[in-house]
Amino acid sequence: MALLPPFIRAPRTVASRRARTAAPHPAAGLPADDEVLLDVPDDRLGPALVAAGRGAYGTAAALLAGTRQRAEWEYRDRYVTRLASFARSRPEWFEDWRAAAPHDPDLLLVAAQLAVGRAWGSPARAELLREVSPLITAAAQGDHRDPVPWRIALDHARGSNAGHTYFEELWAAAVRRAPHHYGCHVAAERYLAESWHGSHRECFDFADRAAQDAPAGSLVQALPVRAAFSYLTDGCGPEVPRERLDAAADRAIVLSARFPGSDPWTAEIRNLLTYVLVRLGRRADALAQLRLVGPYATSFPWGRLSDDPLGHFLAVRESVCAGPSGEPPDHPRNGHGERAYPTDH
Protein backbone atom coordinates (compact mmCIF):
# COMPACT_ATOMS: atom_id res chain seq x y z
CA MET A 1 0.00 0.00 0.00
CA ALA A 2 1.31 3.43 -0.90
CA LEU A 3 2.62 5.46 2.00
CA LEU A 4 0.34 8.37 2.85
CA PRO A 5 2.00 11.79 2.72
CA PRO A 6 3.43 12.87 6.11
CA PHE A 7 0.96 15.67 6.72
CA ILE A 8 -1.95 13.66 8.07
CA ARG A 9 -1.13 13.58 11.76
CA ALA A 10 1.86 13.67 14.05
CA PRO A 11 2.68 10.64 16.21
CA ARG A 12 0.81 10.59 19.49
CA THR A 13 3.70 10.89 21.90
CA VAL A 14 3.28 11.03 25.66
CA ALA A 15 3.16 14.83 25.54
CA SER A 16 0.49 14.92 22.87
CA ARG A 17 -1.58 12.24 24.65
CA ARG A 18 -1.52 14.38 27.79
CA ALA A 19 -2.68 17.37 25.79
CA ARG A 20 -5.43 15.30 24.15
CA THR A 21 -6.90 14.34 27.50
CA ALA A 22 -8.04 17.94 27.91
CA ALA A 23 -11.65 18.82 27.22
CA PRO A 24 -12.64 20.01 23.73
CA HIS A 25 -12.90 23.74 23.20
CA PRO A 26 -16.20 24.43 21.38
CA ALA A 27 -17.16 27.09 23.92
CA ALA A 28 -13.96 28.98 23.09
CA GLY A 29 -14.67 28.74 19.38
CA LEU A 30 -11.87 26.20 18.84
CA PRO A 31 -11.93 22.72 17.32
CA ALA A 32 -11.48 19.74 19.61
CA ASP A 33 -7.95 18.48 20.12
CA ASP A 34 -8.47 15.39 17.98
CA GLU A 35 -9.60 17.57 15.05
CA VAL A 36 -6.31 19.48 14.89
CA LEU A 37 -3.92 18.41 12.12
CA LEU A 38 -0.26 19.19 11.52
CA ASP A 39 1.07 20.81 8.33
CA VAL A 40 -2.04 20.33 6.21
CA PRO A 41 -1.42 21.24 2.54
CA ASP A 42 -3.78 23.45 0.61
CA ASP A 43 -6.21 22.13 -1.99
CA ARG A 44 -3.64 22.32 -4.79
CA LEU A 45 -0.67 20.79 -3.02
CA GLY A 46 -2.61 17.98 -1.38
CA PRO A 47 -3.40 16.06 -4.60
CA ALA A 48 0.22 16.42 -5.76
CA LEU A 49 1.50 14.86 -2.53
CA VAL A 50 -1.05 12.05 -2.68
CA ALA A 51 -0.08 11.28 -6.28
CA ALA A 52 3.61 11.37 -5.38
CA GLY A 53 2.89 8.94 -2.56
CA ARG A 54 1.56 6.59 -5.22
CA GLY A 55 4.69 7.06 -7.31
CA ALA A 56 3.28 9.47 -9.92
CA TYR A 57 4.96 12.80 -10.63
CA GLY A 58 2.56 14.28 -13.18
CA THR A 59 0.37 16.17 -10.70
CA ALA A 60 3.38 17.77 -9.01
CA ALA A 61 4.90 18.70 -12.37
CA ALA A 62 1.65 20.30 -13.53
CA LEU A 63 1.26 22.16 -10.23
CA LEU A 64 4.72 23.73 -10.43
CA ALA A 65 4.40 24.49 -14.14
CA GLY A 66 1.21 26.41 -13.37
CA THR A 67 2.85 28.48 -10.65
CA ARG A 68 5.68 29.37 -13.04
CA GLN A 69 3.37 30.30 -15.91
CA ARG A 70 1.20 32.49 -13.63
CA ALA A 71 4.19 33.92 -11.74
CA GLU A 72 2.76 32.70 -8.42
CA TRP A 73 6.11 32.86 -6.72
CA GLU A 74 4.95 32.59 -3.10
CA TYR A 75 2.95 29.45 -3.86
CA ARG A 76 5.79 28.08 -5.98
CA ASP A 77 8.27 28.51 -3.16
CA ARG A 78 6.07 26.77 -0.63
CA TYR A 79 5.16 23.91 -2.98
CA VAL A 80 8.79 23.31 -3.98
CA THR A 81 9.83 23.10 -0.34
CA ARG A 82 7.10 20.60 0.54
CA LEU A 83 7.66 18.47 -2.57
CA ALA A 84 11.41 18.34 -2.02
CA SER A 85 10.86 17.35 1.61
CA PHE A 86 8.55 14.55 0.49
CA ALA A 87 11.09 13.39 -2.11
CA ARG A 88 13.67 12.88 0.65
CA SER A 89 11.57 10.08 2.14
CA ARG A 90 9.83 8.88 -1.05
CA PRO A 91 12.19 9.53 -4.00
CA GLU A 92 10.70 7.14 -6.57
CA TRP A 93 8.31 9.61 -8.16
CA PHE A 94 11.02 12.28 -8.29
CA GLU A 95 13.57 9.95 -9.91
CA ASP A 96 10.99 8.97 -12.53
CA TRP A 97 10.38 12.65 -13.25
CA ARG A 98 14.09 13.31 -13.57
CA ALA A 99 14.51 10.38 -15.98
CA ALA A 100 11.59 11.56 -18.12
CA ALA A 101 12.35 15.30 -18.20
CA PRO A 102 15.86 16.07 -16.93
CA HIS A 103 15.78 19.67 -18.24
CA ASP A 104 12.33 20.58 -16.94
CA PRO A 105 12.78 23.92 -15.08
CA ASP A 106 10.38 22.79 -12.37
CA LEU A 107 12.25 19.51 -11.92
CA LEU A 108 15.52 21.45 -11.69
CA LEU A 109 14.09 23.65 -8.96
CA VAL A 110 12.95 20.69 -6.86
CA ALA A 111 16.35 19.05 -7.44
CA ALA A 112 18.17 22.11 -6.10
CA GLN A 113 15.94 22.32 -3.02
CA LEU A 114 16.28 18.58 -2.43
CA ALA A 115 20.09 18.69 -2.67
CA VAL A 116 20.32 21.57 -0.19
CA GLY A 117 18.02 19.72 2.20
CA ARG A 118 20.08 16.55 2.02
CA ALA A 119 23.31 18.40 2.71
CA TRP A 120 21.96 20.54 5.53
CA GLY A 121 22.09 18.05 8.37
CA SER A 122 25.55 16.69 7.55
CA PRO A 123 28.65 17.55 9.64
CA ALA A 124 30.28 18.27 6.26
CA ARG A 125 27.48 20.67 5.32
CA ALA A 126 29.63 23.50 3.97
CA GLU A 127 31.64 21.15 1.74
CA LEU A 128 28.55 19.33 0.47
CA LEU A 129 26.76 22.57 -0.25
CA ARG A 130 29.62 23.73 -2.45
CA GLU A 131 28.95 20.68 -4.62
CA VAL A 132 25.29 21.71 -4.88
CA SER A 133 26.04 25.10 -6.48
CA PRO A 134 25.70 23.87 -10.11
CA LEU A 135 22.20 22.58 -9.37
CA ILE A 136 21.13 25.99 -8.06
CA THR A 137 22.64 27.68 -11.11
CA ALA A 138 20.74 25.32 -13.41
CA ALA A 139 17.50 26.07 -11.56
CA ALA A 140 18.09 29.82 -11.83
CA GLN A 141 18.55 29.48 -15.59
CA GLY A 142 15.22 27.69 -15.95
CA ASP A 143 13.17 30.88 -15.78
CA HIS A 144 14.92 34.21 -15.30
CA ARG A 145 11.82 35.73 -13.67
CA ASP A 146 11.72 33.16 -10.88
CA PRO A 147 12.96 34.35 -7.45
CA VAL A 148 12.74 30.90 -5.84
CA PRO A 149 16.17 29.68 -7.02
CA TRP A 150 17.59 32.82 -5.46
CA ARG A 151 15.87 32.03 -2.18
CA ILE A 152 17.55 28.62 -2.34
CA ALA A 153 20.84 30.39 -3.14
CA LEU A 154 20.41 32.62 -0.06
CA ASP A 155 19.87 29.53 2.10
CA HIS A 156 22.90 27.98 0.44
CA ALA A 157 24.97 31.06 1.30
CA ARG A 158 23.98 30.79 4.95
CA GLY A 159 24.76 27.08 5.13
CA SER A 160 28.12 27.43 3.38
CA ASN A 161 29.17 30.42 5.51
CA ALA A 162 29.44 32.71 2.48
CA GLY A 163 30.72 36.24 3.00
CA HIS A 164 28.62 39.39 3.02
CA THR A 165 29.72 40.56 -0.42
CA TYR A 166 28.51 37.37 -2.08
CA PHE A 167 25.32 37.42 -0.03
CA GLU A 168 24.58 41.00 -1.10
CA GLU A 169 25.00 40.01 -4.75
CA LEU A 170 22.48 37.19 -4.31
CA TRP A 171 20.11 39.46 -2.44
CA ALA A 172 20.23 42.08 -5.18
CA ALA A 173 19.45 39.43 -7.80
CA ALA A 174 16.54 38.13 -5.73
CA VAL A 175 14.84 41.47 -5.14
CA ARG A 176 15.24 42.47 -8.80
CA ARG A 177 12.98 39.55 -9.64
CA ALA A 178 10.46 39.95 -6.82
CA PRO A 179 10.98 42.93 -4.47
CA HIS A 180 8.56 41.61 -1.83
CA HIS A 181 9.01 37.85 -2.06
CA TYR A 182 8.49 36.48 1.44
CA GLY A 183 10.70 33.43 1.07
CA CYS A 184 13.70 35.50 -0.01
CA HIS A 185 13.18 37.92 2.87
CA VAL A 186 12.98 35.06 5.38
CA ALA A 187 16.19 33.56 3.95
CA ALA A 188 17.93 36.93 4.19
CA GLU A 189 16.73 37.47 7.75
CA ARG A 190 18.07 34.05 8.75
CA TYR A 191 21.45 34.79 7.17
CA LEU A 192 21.64 38.13 8.97
CA ALA A 193 20.54 36.59 12.27
CA GLU A 194 23.43 34.13 12.11
CA SER A 195 25.90 36.78 10.96
CA TRP A 196 24.77 39.21 13.67
CA HIS A 197 24.18 36.63 16.37
CA GLY A 198 22.87 38.45 19.40
CA SER A 199 22.36 41.72 17.52
CA HIS A 200 18.59 41.51 17.32
CA ARG A 201 18.05 45.20 16.78
CA GLU A 202 19.76 45.00 13.39
CA CYS A 203 17.49 42.11 12.41
CA PHE A 204 14.47 44.12 13.56
CA ASP A 205 15.68 47.07 11.49
CA PHE A 206 15.89 44.88 8.40
CA ALA A 207 12.46 43.35 9.05
CA ASP A 208 10.79 46.70 9.79
CA ARG A 209 12.19 48.34 6.65
CA ALA A 210 11.06 45.43 4.50
CA ALA A 211 7.56 45.46 6.01
CA GLN A 212 7.19 49.22 5.62
CA ASP A 213 8.09 48.97 1.93
CA ALA A 214 5.81 45.99 1.20
CA PRO A 215 2.13 46.12 0.23
CA ALA A 216 -0.37 45.77 3.07
CA GLY A 217 -1.36 42.23 2.05
CA SER A 218 2.19 40.94 1.51
CA LEU A 219 3.44 38.13 3.72
CA VAL A 220 6.53 40.31 4.27
CA GLN A 221 4.37 42.13 6.83
CA ALA A 222 5.04 39.10 9.07
CA LEU A 223 8.81 39.55 8.94
CA PRO A 224 9.01 41.65 12.15
CA VAL A 225 7.12 39.01 14.14
CA ARG A 226 9.69 36.46 12.91
CA ALA A 227 12.37 38.79 14.28
CA ALA A 228 10.46 38.86 17.57
CA PHE A 229 10.37 35.06 17.63
CA SER A 230 14.13 34.89 17.03
CA TYR A 231 14.73 37.30 19.89
CA LEU A 232 12.39 35.50 22.30
CA THR A 233 14.00 32.11 21.63
CA ASP A 234 17.64 33.15 21.30
CA GLY A 235 18.59 33.96 24.86
CA CYS A 236 21.46 36.31 24.09
CA GLY A 237 22.12 39.87 23.06
CA PRO A 238 20.83 43.17 24.42
CA GLU A 239 17.20 43.66 25.35
CA VAL A 240 14.76 44.70 22.63
CA PRO A 241 12.21 47.24 23.92
CA ARG A 242 8.82 45.74 24.73
CA GLU A 243 7.07 48.28 22.52
CA ARG A 244 9.01 47.00 19.51
CA LEU A 245 7.89 43.43 20.18
CA ASP A 246 4.28 44.60 20.54
CA ALA A 247 4.51 46.60 17.31
CA ALA A 248 5.73 43.51 15.45
CA ALA A 249 2.83 41.49 16.81
CA ASP A 250 0.33 44.23 16.00
CA ARG A 251 1.55 44.39 12.40
CA ALA A 252 1.11 40.63 12.04
CA ILE A 253 -2.38 40.83 13.58
CA VAL A 254 -3.38 43.33 10.89
CA LEU A 255 -1.99 41.01 8.21
CA SER A 256 -3.80 38.01 9.69
CA ALA A 257 -7.10 39.89 9.59
CA ARG A 258 -6.80 40.24 5.81
CA PHE A 259 -7.17 36.48 5.29
CA PRO A 260 -10.09 34.15 6.04
CA GLY A 261 -10.11 32.04 9.17
CA SER A 262 -9.05 28.38 9.14
CA ASP A 263 -6.85 29.02 6.11
CA PRO A 264 -3.95 26.61 5.48
CA TRP A 265 -2.09 29.30 3.50
CA THR A 266 -1.66 31.61 6.51
CA ALA A 267 -1.58 28.89 9.18
CA GLU A 268 2.18 29.11 9.76
CA ILE A 269 2.11 32.87 10.23
CA ARG A 270 -0.81 32.59 12.65
CA ASN A 271 0.88 29.80 14.62
CA LEU A 272 4.02 31.94 14.86
CA LEU A 273 2.00 35.00 15.89
CA THR A 274 0.19 32.97 18.53
CA TYR A 275 3.49 31.92 20.07
CA VAL A 276 4.77 35.51 20.21
CA LEU A 277 1.49 36.80 21.69
CA VAL A 278 1.58 34.10 24.38
CA ARG A 279 5.16 35.01 25.24
CA LEU A 280 4.12 38.66 25.49
CA GLY A 281 1.28 37.77 27.84
CA ARG A 282 -1.40 38.94 25.40
CA ARG A 283 -3.85 36.12 26.09
CA ALA A 284 -6.94 37.68 24.47
CA ASP A 285 -5.05 38.37 21.26
CA ALA A 286 -3.55 34.86 21.30
CA LEU A 287 -7.00 33.32 21.72
CA ALA A 288 -8.28 35.37 18.78
CA GLN A 289 -5.46 34.02 16.61
CA LEU A 290 -6.13 30.46 17.77
CA ARG A 291 -9.70 30.85 16.54
CA LEU A 292 -8.34 31.92 13.16
CA VAL A 293 -5.82 29.05 13.17
CA GLY A 294 -8.69 26.60 13.58
CA PRO A 295 -7.53 23.00 13.00
CA TYR A 296 -4.24 23.91 11.27
CA ALA A 297 -1.19 23.49 13.50
CA THR A 298 2.21 23.88 11.83
CA SER A 299 5.63 22.45 12.62
CA PHE A 300 7.08 25.95 12.72
CA PRO A 301 7.36 27.38 15.35
CA TRP A 302 6.41 24.51 17.66
CA GLY A 303 9.00 22.12 16.25
CA ARG A 304 11.71 24.55 17.40
CA LEU A 305 10.51 24.13 20.98
CA SER A 306 9.63 20.44 21.20
CA ASP A 307 10.14 17.11 19.47
CA ASP A 308 6.33 16.87 19.40
CA PRO A 309 5.13 20.06 17.66
CA LEU A 310 1.47 19.05 17.61
CA GLY A 311 1.47 18.14 21.28
CA HIS A 312 3.22 21.40 22.15
CA PHE A 313 0.70 23.43 20.15
CA LEU A 314 -2.20 21.71 21.91
CA ALA A 315 -0.62 22.25 25.33
CA VAL A 316 -0.10 25.96 24.63
CA ARG A 317 -3.65 26.22 23.33
CA GLU A 318 -4.97 24.60 26.48
CA SER A 319 -3.03 27.04 28.65
CA VAL A 320 -4.47 30.00 26.73
CA CYS A 321 -8.00 28.63 27.13
CA ALA A 322 -7.44 28.05 30.84
CA GLY A 323 -7.32 31.79 31.44
CA PRO A 324 -4.85 34.14 33.09
CA SER A 325 -3.90 31.55 35.72
CA GLY A 326 -2.75 29.07 33.11
CA GLU A 327 0.93 29.51 32.29
CA PRO A 328 2.15 28.31 28.88
CA PRO A 329 4.46 25.30 28.87
CA ASP A 330 8.17 26.09 29.05
CA HIS A 331 7.41 29.78 29.48
CA PRO A 332 10.39 31.53 31.09
CA ARG A 333 9.34 34.04 33.69
CA ASN A 334 11.87 36.59 32.49
CA GLY A 335 10.27 36.60 29.02
CA HIS A 336 13.58 35.83 27.28
CA GLY A 337 15.78 32.85 26.56
CA GLU A 338 13.46 29.93 25.88
CA ARG A 339 14.97 26.73 24.55
CA ALA A 340 15.37 26.93 20.79
CA TYR A 341 16.07 24.20 18.30
CA PRO A 342 18.62 24.73 15.49
CA THR A 343 17.39 26.93 12.67
CA ASP A 344 16.18 24.86 9.76
CA HIS A 345 16.71 25.84 6.14
Coordinates of C-alpha atoms in Angstrom, one line a residue:
M1 CA 0.0 0.0 0.0
A2 CA 1.3 3.4 -0.9
L3 CA 2.6 5.5 2.0
L4 CA 0.3 8.4 2.9
P5 CA 2.0 11.8 2.7
P6 CA 3.4 12.9 6.1
F7 CA 1.0 15.7 6.7
I8 CA -1.9 13.7 8.1
R9 CA -1.1 13.6 11.8
A10 CA 1.9 13.7 14.1
P11 CA 2.7 10.6 16.2
R12 CA 0.8 10.6 19.5
T13 CA 3.7 10.9 21.9
V14 CA 3.3 11.0 25.7
A15 CA 3.2 14.8 25.5
S16 CA 0.5 14.9 22.9
R17 CA -1.6 12.2 24.7
R18 CA -1.5 14.4 27.8
A19 CA -2.7 17.4 25.8
R20 CA -5.4 15.3 24.1
T21 CA -6.9 14.3 27.5
A22 CA -8.0 17.9 27.9
A23 CA -11.7 18.8 27.2
P24 CA -12.6 20.0 23.7
H25 CA -12.9 23.7 23.2
P26 CA -16.2 24.4 21.4
A27 CA -17.2 27.1 23.9
A28 CA -14.0 29.0 23.1
G29 CA -14.7 28.7 19.4
L30 CA -11.9 26.2 18.8
P31 CA -11.9 22.7 17.3
A32 CA -11.5 19.7 19.6
D33 CA -7.9 18.5 20.1
D34 CA -8.5 15.4 18.0
E35 CA -9.6 17.6 15.0
V36 CA -6.3 19.5 14.9
L37 CA -3.9 18.4 12.1
L38 CA -0.3 19.2 11.5
D39 CA 1.1 20.8 8.3
V40 CA -2.0 20.3 6.2
P41 CA -1.4 21.2 2.5
D42 CA -3.8 23.4 0.6
D43 CA -6.2 22.1 -2.0
R44 CA -3.6 22.3 -4.8
L45 CA -0.7 20.8 -3.0
G46 CA -2.6 18.0 -1.4
P47 CA -3.4 16.1 -4.6
A48 CA 0.2 16.4 -5.8
L49 CA 1.5 14.9 -2.5
V50 CA -1.0 12.1 -2.7
A51 CA -0.1 11.3 -6.3
A52 CA 3.6 11.4 -5.4
G53 CA 2.9 8.9 -2.6
R54 CA 1.6 6.6 -5.2
G55 CA 4.7 7.1 -7.3
A56 CA 3.3 9.5 -9.9
Y57 CA 5.0 12.8 -10.6
G58 CA 2.6 14.3 -13.2
T59 CA 0.4 16.2 -10.7
A60 CA 3.4 17.8 -9.0
A61 CA 4.9 18.7 -12.4
A62 CA 1.6 20.3 -13.5
L63 CA 1.3 22.2 -10.2
L64 CA 4.7 23.7 -10.4
A65 CA 4.4 24.5 -14.1
G66 CA 1.2 26.4 -13.4
T67 CA 2.9 28.5 -10.6
R68 CA 5.7 29.4 -13.0
Q69 CA 3.4 30.3 -15.9
R70 CA 1.2 32.5 -13.6
A71 CA 4.2 33.9 -11.7
E72 CA 2.8 32.7 -8.4
W73 CA 6.1 32.9 -6.7
E74 CA 5.0 32.6 -3.1
Y75 CA 3.0 29.4 -3.9
R76 CA 5.8 28.1 -6.0
D77 CA 8.3 28.5 -3.2
R78 CA 6.1 26.8 -0.6
Y79 CA 5.2 23.9 -3.0
V80 CA 8.8 23.3 -4.0
T81 CA 9.8 23.1 -0.3
R82 CA 7.1 20.6 0.5
L83 CA 7.7 18.5 -2.6
A84 CA 11.4 18.3 -2.0
S85 CA 10.9 17.3 1.6
F86 CA 8.6 14.5 0.5
A87 CA 11.1 13.4 -2.1
R88 CA 13.7 12.9 0.6
S89 CA 11.6 10.1 2.1
R90 CA 9.8 8.9 -1.0
P91 CA 12.2 9.5 -4.0
E92 CA 10.7 7.1 -6.6
W93 CA 8.3 9.6 -8.2
F94 CA 11.0 12.3 -8.3
E95 CA 13.6 10.0 -9.9
D96 CA 11.0 9.0 -12.5
W97 CA 10.4 12.6 -13.3
R98 CA 14.1 13.3 -13.6
A99 CA 14.5 10.4 -16.0
A100 CA 11.6 11.6 -18.1
A101 CA 12.3 15.3 -18.2
P102 CA 15.9 16.1 -16.9
H103 CA 15.8 19.7 -18.2
D104 CA 12.3 20.6 -16.9
P105 CA 12.8 23.9 -15.1
D106 CA 10.4 22.8 -12.4
L107 CA 12.2 19.5 -11.9
L108 CA 15.5 21.4 -11.7
L109 CA 14.1 23.7 -9.0
V110 CA 13.0 20.7 -6.9
A111 CA 16.3 19.1 -7.4
A112 CA 18.2 22.1 -6.1
Q113 CA 15.9 22.3 -3.0
L114 CA 16.3 18.6 -2.4
A115 CA 20.1 18.7 -2.7
V116 CA 20.3 21.6 -0.2
G117 CA 18.0 19.7 2.2
R118 CA 20.1 16.5 2.0
A119 CA 23.3 18.4 2.7
W120 CA 22.0 20.5 5.5
G121 CA 22.1 18.1 8.4
S122 CA 25.5 16.7 7.6
P123 CA 28.6 17.6 9.6
A124 CA 30.3 18.3 6.3
R125 CA 27.5 20.7 5.3
A126 CA 29.6 23.5 4.0
E127 CA 31.6 21.1 1.7
L128 CA 28.5 19.3 0.5
L129 CA 26.8 22.6 -0.2
R130 CA 29.6 23.7 -2.4
E131 CA 29.0 20.7 -4.6
V132 CA 25.3 21.7 -4.9
S133 CA 26.0 25.1 -6.5
P134 CA 25.7 23.9 -10.1
L135 CA 22.2 22.6 -9.4
I136 CA 21.1 26.0 -8.1
T137 CA 22.6 27.7 -11.1
A138 CA 20.7 25.3 -13.4
A139 CA 17.5 26.1 -11.6
A140 CA 18.1 29.8 -11.8
Q141 CA 18.6 29.5 -15.6
G142 CA 15.2 27.7 -16.0
D143 CA 13.2 30.9 -15.8
H144 CA 14.9 34.2 -15.3
R145 CA 11.8 35.7 -13.7
D146 CA 11.7 33.2 -10.9
P147 CA 13.0 34.3 -7.5
V148 CA 12.7 30.9 -5.8
P149 CA 16.2 29.7 -7.0
W150 CA 17.6 32.8 -5.5
R151 CA 15.9 32.0 -2.2
I152 CA 17.6 28.6 -2.3
A153 CA 20.8 30.4 -3.1
L154 CA 20.4 32.6 -0.1
D155 CA 19.9 29.5 2.1
H156 CA 22.9 28.0 0.4
A157 CA 25.0 31.1 1.3
R158 CA 24.0 30.8 5.0
G159 CA 24.8 27.1 5.1
S160 CA 28.1 27.4 3.4
N161 CA 29.2 30.4 5.5
A162 CA 29.4 32.7 2.5
G163 CA 30.7 36.2 3.0
H164 CA 28.6 39.4 3.0
T165 CA 29.7 40.6 -0.4
Y166 CA 28.5 37.4 -2.1
F167 CA 25.3 37.4 0.0
E168 CA 24.6 41.0 -1.1
E169 CA 25.0 40.0 -4.8
L170 CA 22.5 37.2 -4.3
W171 CA 20.1 39.5 -2.4
A172 CA 20.2 42.1 -5.2
A173 CA 19.5 39.4 -7.8
A174 CA 16.5 38.1 -5.7
V175 CA 14.8 41.5 -5.1
R176 CA 15.2 42.5 -8.8
R177 CA 13.0 39.6 -9.6
A178 CA 10.5 40.0 -6.8
P179 CA 11.0 42.9 -4.5
H180 CA 8.6 41.6 -1.8
H181 CA 9.0 37.9 -2.1
Y182 CA 8.5 36.5 1.4
G183 CA 10.7 33.4 1.1
C184 CA 13.7 35.5 0.0
H185 CA 13.2 37.9 2.9
V186 CA 13.0 35.1 5.4
A187 CA 16.2 33.6 4.0
A188 CA 17.9 36.9 4.2
E189 CA 16.7 37.5 7.8
R190 CA 18.1 34.0 8.8
Y191 CA 21.4 34.8 7.2
L192 CA 21.6 38.1 9.0
A193 CA 20.5 36.6 12.3
E194 CA 23.4 34.1 12.1
S195 CA 25.9 36.8 11.0
W196 CA 24.8 39.2 13.7
H197 CA 24.2 36.6 16.4
G198 CA 22.9 38.4 19.4
S199 CA 22.4 41.7 17.5
H200 CA 18.6 41.5 17.3
R201 CA 18.1 45.2 16.8
E202 CA 19.8 45.0 13.4
C203 CA 17.5 42.1 12.4
F204 CA 14.5 44.1 13.6
D205 CA 15.7 47.1 11.5
F206 CA 15.9 44.9 8.4
A207 CA 12.5 43.3 9.1
D208 CA 10.8 46.7 9.8
R209 CA 12.2 48.3 6.7
A210 CA 11.1 45.4 4.5
A211 CA 7.6 45.5 6.0
Q212 CA 7.2 49.2 5.6
D213 CA 8.1 49.0 1.9
A214 CA 5.8 46.0 1.2
P215 CA 2.1 46.1 0.2
A216 CA -0.4 45.8 3.1
G217 CA -1.4 42.2 2.1
S218 CA 2.2 40.9 1.5
L219 CA 3.4 38.1 3.7
V220 CA 6.5 40.3 4.3
Q221 CA 4.4 42.1 6.8
A222 CA 5.0 39.1 9.1
L223 CA 8.8 39.5 8.9
P224 CA 9.0 41.6 12.2
V225 CA 7.1 39.0 14.1
R226 CA 9.7 36.5 12.9
A227 CA 12.4 38.8 14.3
A228 CA 10.5 38.9 17.6
F229 CA 10.4 35.1 17.6
S230 CA 14.1 34.9 17.0
Y231 CA 14.7 37.3 19.9
L232 CA 12.4 35.5 22.3
T233 CA 14.0 32.1 21.6
D234 CA 17.6 33.2 21.3
G235 CA 18.6 34.0 24.9
C236 CA 21.5 36.3 24.1
G237 CA 22.1 39.9 23.1
P238 CA 20.8 43.2 24.4
E239 CA 17.2 43.7 25.3
V240 CA 14.8 44.7 22.6
P241 CA 12.2 47.2 23.9
R242 CA 8.8 45.7 24.7
E243 CA 7.1 48.3 22.5
R244 CA 9.0 47.0 19.5
L245 CA 7.9 43.4 20.2
D246 CA 4.3 44.6 20.5
A247 CA 4.5 46.6 17.3
A248 CA 5.7 43.5 15.4
A249 CA 2.8 41.5 16.8
D250 CA 0.3 44.2 16.0
R251 CA 1.5 44.4 12.4
A252 CA 1.1 40.6 12.0
I253 CA -2.4 40.8 13.6
V254 CA -3.4 43.3 10.9
L255 CA -2.0 41.0 8.2
S256 CA -3.8 38.0 9.7
A257 CA -7.1 39.9 9.6
R258 CA -6.8 40.2 5.8
F259 CA -7.2 36.5 5.3
P260 CA -10.1 34.2 6.0
G261 CA -10.1 32.0 9.2
S262 CA -9.1 28.4 9.1
D263 CA -6.9 29.0 6.1
P264 CA -3.9 26.6 5.5
W265 CA -2.1 29.3 3.5
T266 CA -1.7 31.6 6.5
A267 CA -1.6 28.9 9.2
E268 CA 2.2 29.1 9.8
I269 CA 2.1 32.9 10.2
R270 CA -0.8 32.6 12.7
N271 CA 0.9 29.8 14.6
L272 CA 4.0 31.9 14.9
L273 CA 2.0 35.0 15.9
T274 CA 0.2 33.0 18.5
Y275 CA 3.5 31.9 20.1
V276 CA 4.8 35.5 20.2
L277 CA 1.5 36.8 21.7
V278 CA 1.6 34.1 24.4
R279 CA 5.2 35.0 25.2
L280 CA 4.1 38.7 25.5
G281 CA 1.3 37.8 27.8
R282 CA -1.4 38.9 25.4
R283 CA -3.8 36.1 26.1
A284 CA -6.9 37.7 24.5
D285 CA -5.1 38.4 21.3
A286 CA -3.5 34.9 21.3
L287 CA -7.0 33.3 21.7
A288 CA -8.3 35.4 18.8
Q289 CA -5.5 34.0 16.6
L290 CA -6.1 30.5 17.8
R291 CA -9.7 30.8 16.5
L292 CA -8.3 31.9 13.2
V293 CA -5.8 29.1 13.2
G294 CA -8.7 26.6 13.6
P295 CA -7.5 23.0 13.0
Y296 CA -4.2 23.9 11.3
A297 CA -1.2 23.5 13.5
T298 CA 2.2 23.9 11.8
S299 CA 5.6 22.4 12.6
F300 CA 7.1 26.0 12.7
P301 CA 7.4 27.4 15.3
W302 CA 6.4 24.5 17.7
G303 CA 9.0 22.1 16.3
R304 CA 11.7 24.6 17.4
L305 CA 10.5 24.1 21.0
S306 CA 9.6 20.4 21.2
D307 CA 10.1 17.1 19.5
D308 CA 6.3 16.9 19.4
P309 CA 5.1 20.1 17.7
L310 CA 1.5 19.0 17.6
G311 CA 1.5 18.1 21.3
H312 CA 3.2 21.4 22.1
F313 CA 0.7 23.4 20.2
L314 CA -2.2 21.7 21.9
A315 CA -0.6 22.2 25.3
V316 CA -0.1 26.0 24.6
R317 CA -3.7 26.2 23.3
E318 CA -5.0 24.6 26.5
S319 CA -3.0 27.0 28.6
V320 CA -4.5 30.0 26.7
C321 CA -8.0 28.6 27.1
A322 CA -7.4 28.1 30.8
G323 CA -7.3 31.8 31.4
P324 CA -4.9 34.1 33.1
S325 CA -3.9 31.6 35.7
G326 CA -2.7 29.1 33.1
E327 CA 0.9 29.5 32.3
P328 CA 2.1 28.3 28.9
P329 CA 4.5 25.3 28.9
D330 CA 8.2 26.1 29.0
H331 CA 7.4 29.8 29.5
P332 CA 10.4 31.5 31.1
R333 CA 9.3 34.0 33.7
N334 CA 11.9 36.6 32.5
G335 CA 10.3 36.6 29.0
H336 CA 13.6 35.8 27.3
G337 CA 15.8 32.8 26.6
E338 CA 13.5 29.9 25.9
R339 CA 15.0 26.7 24.5
A340 CA 15.4 26.9 20.8
Y341 CA 16.1 24.2 18.3
P342 CA 18.6 24.7 15.5
T343 CA 17.4 26.9 12.7
D344 CA 16.2 24.9 9.8
H345 CA 16.7 25.8 6.1

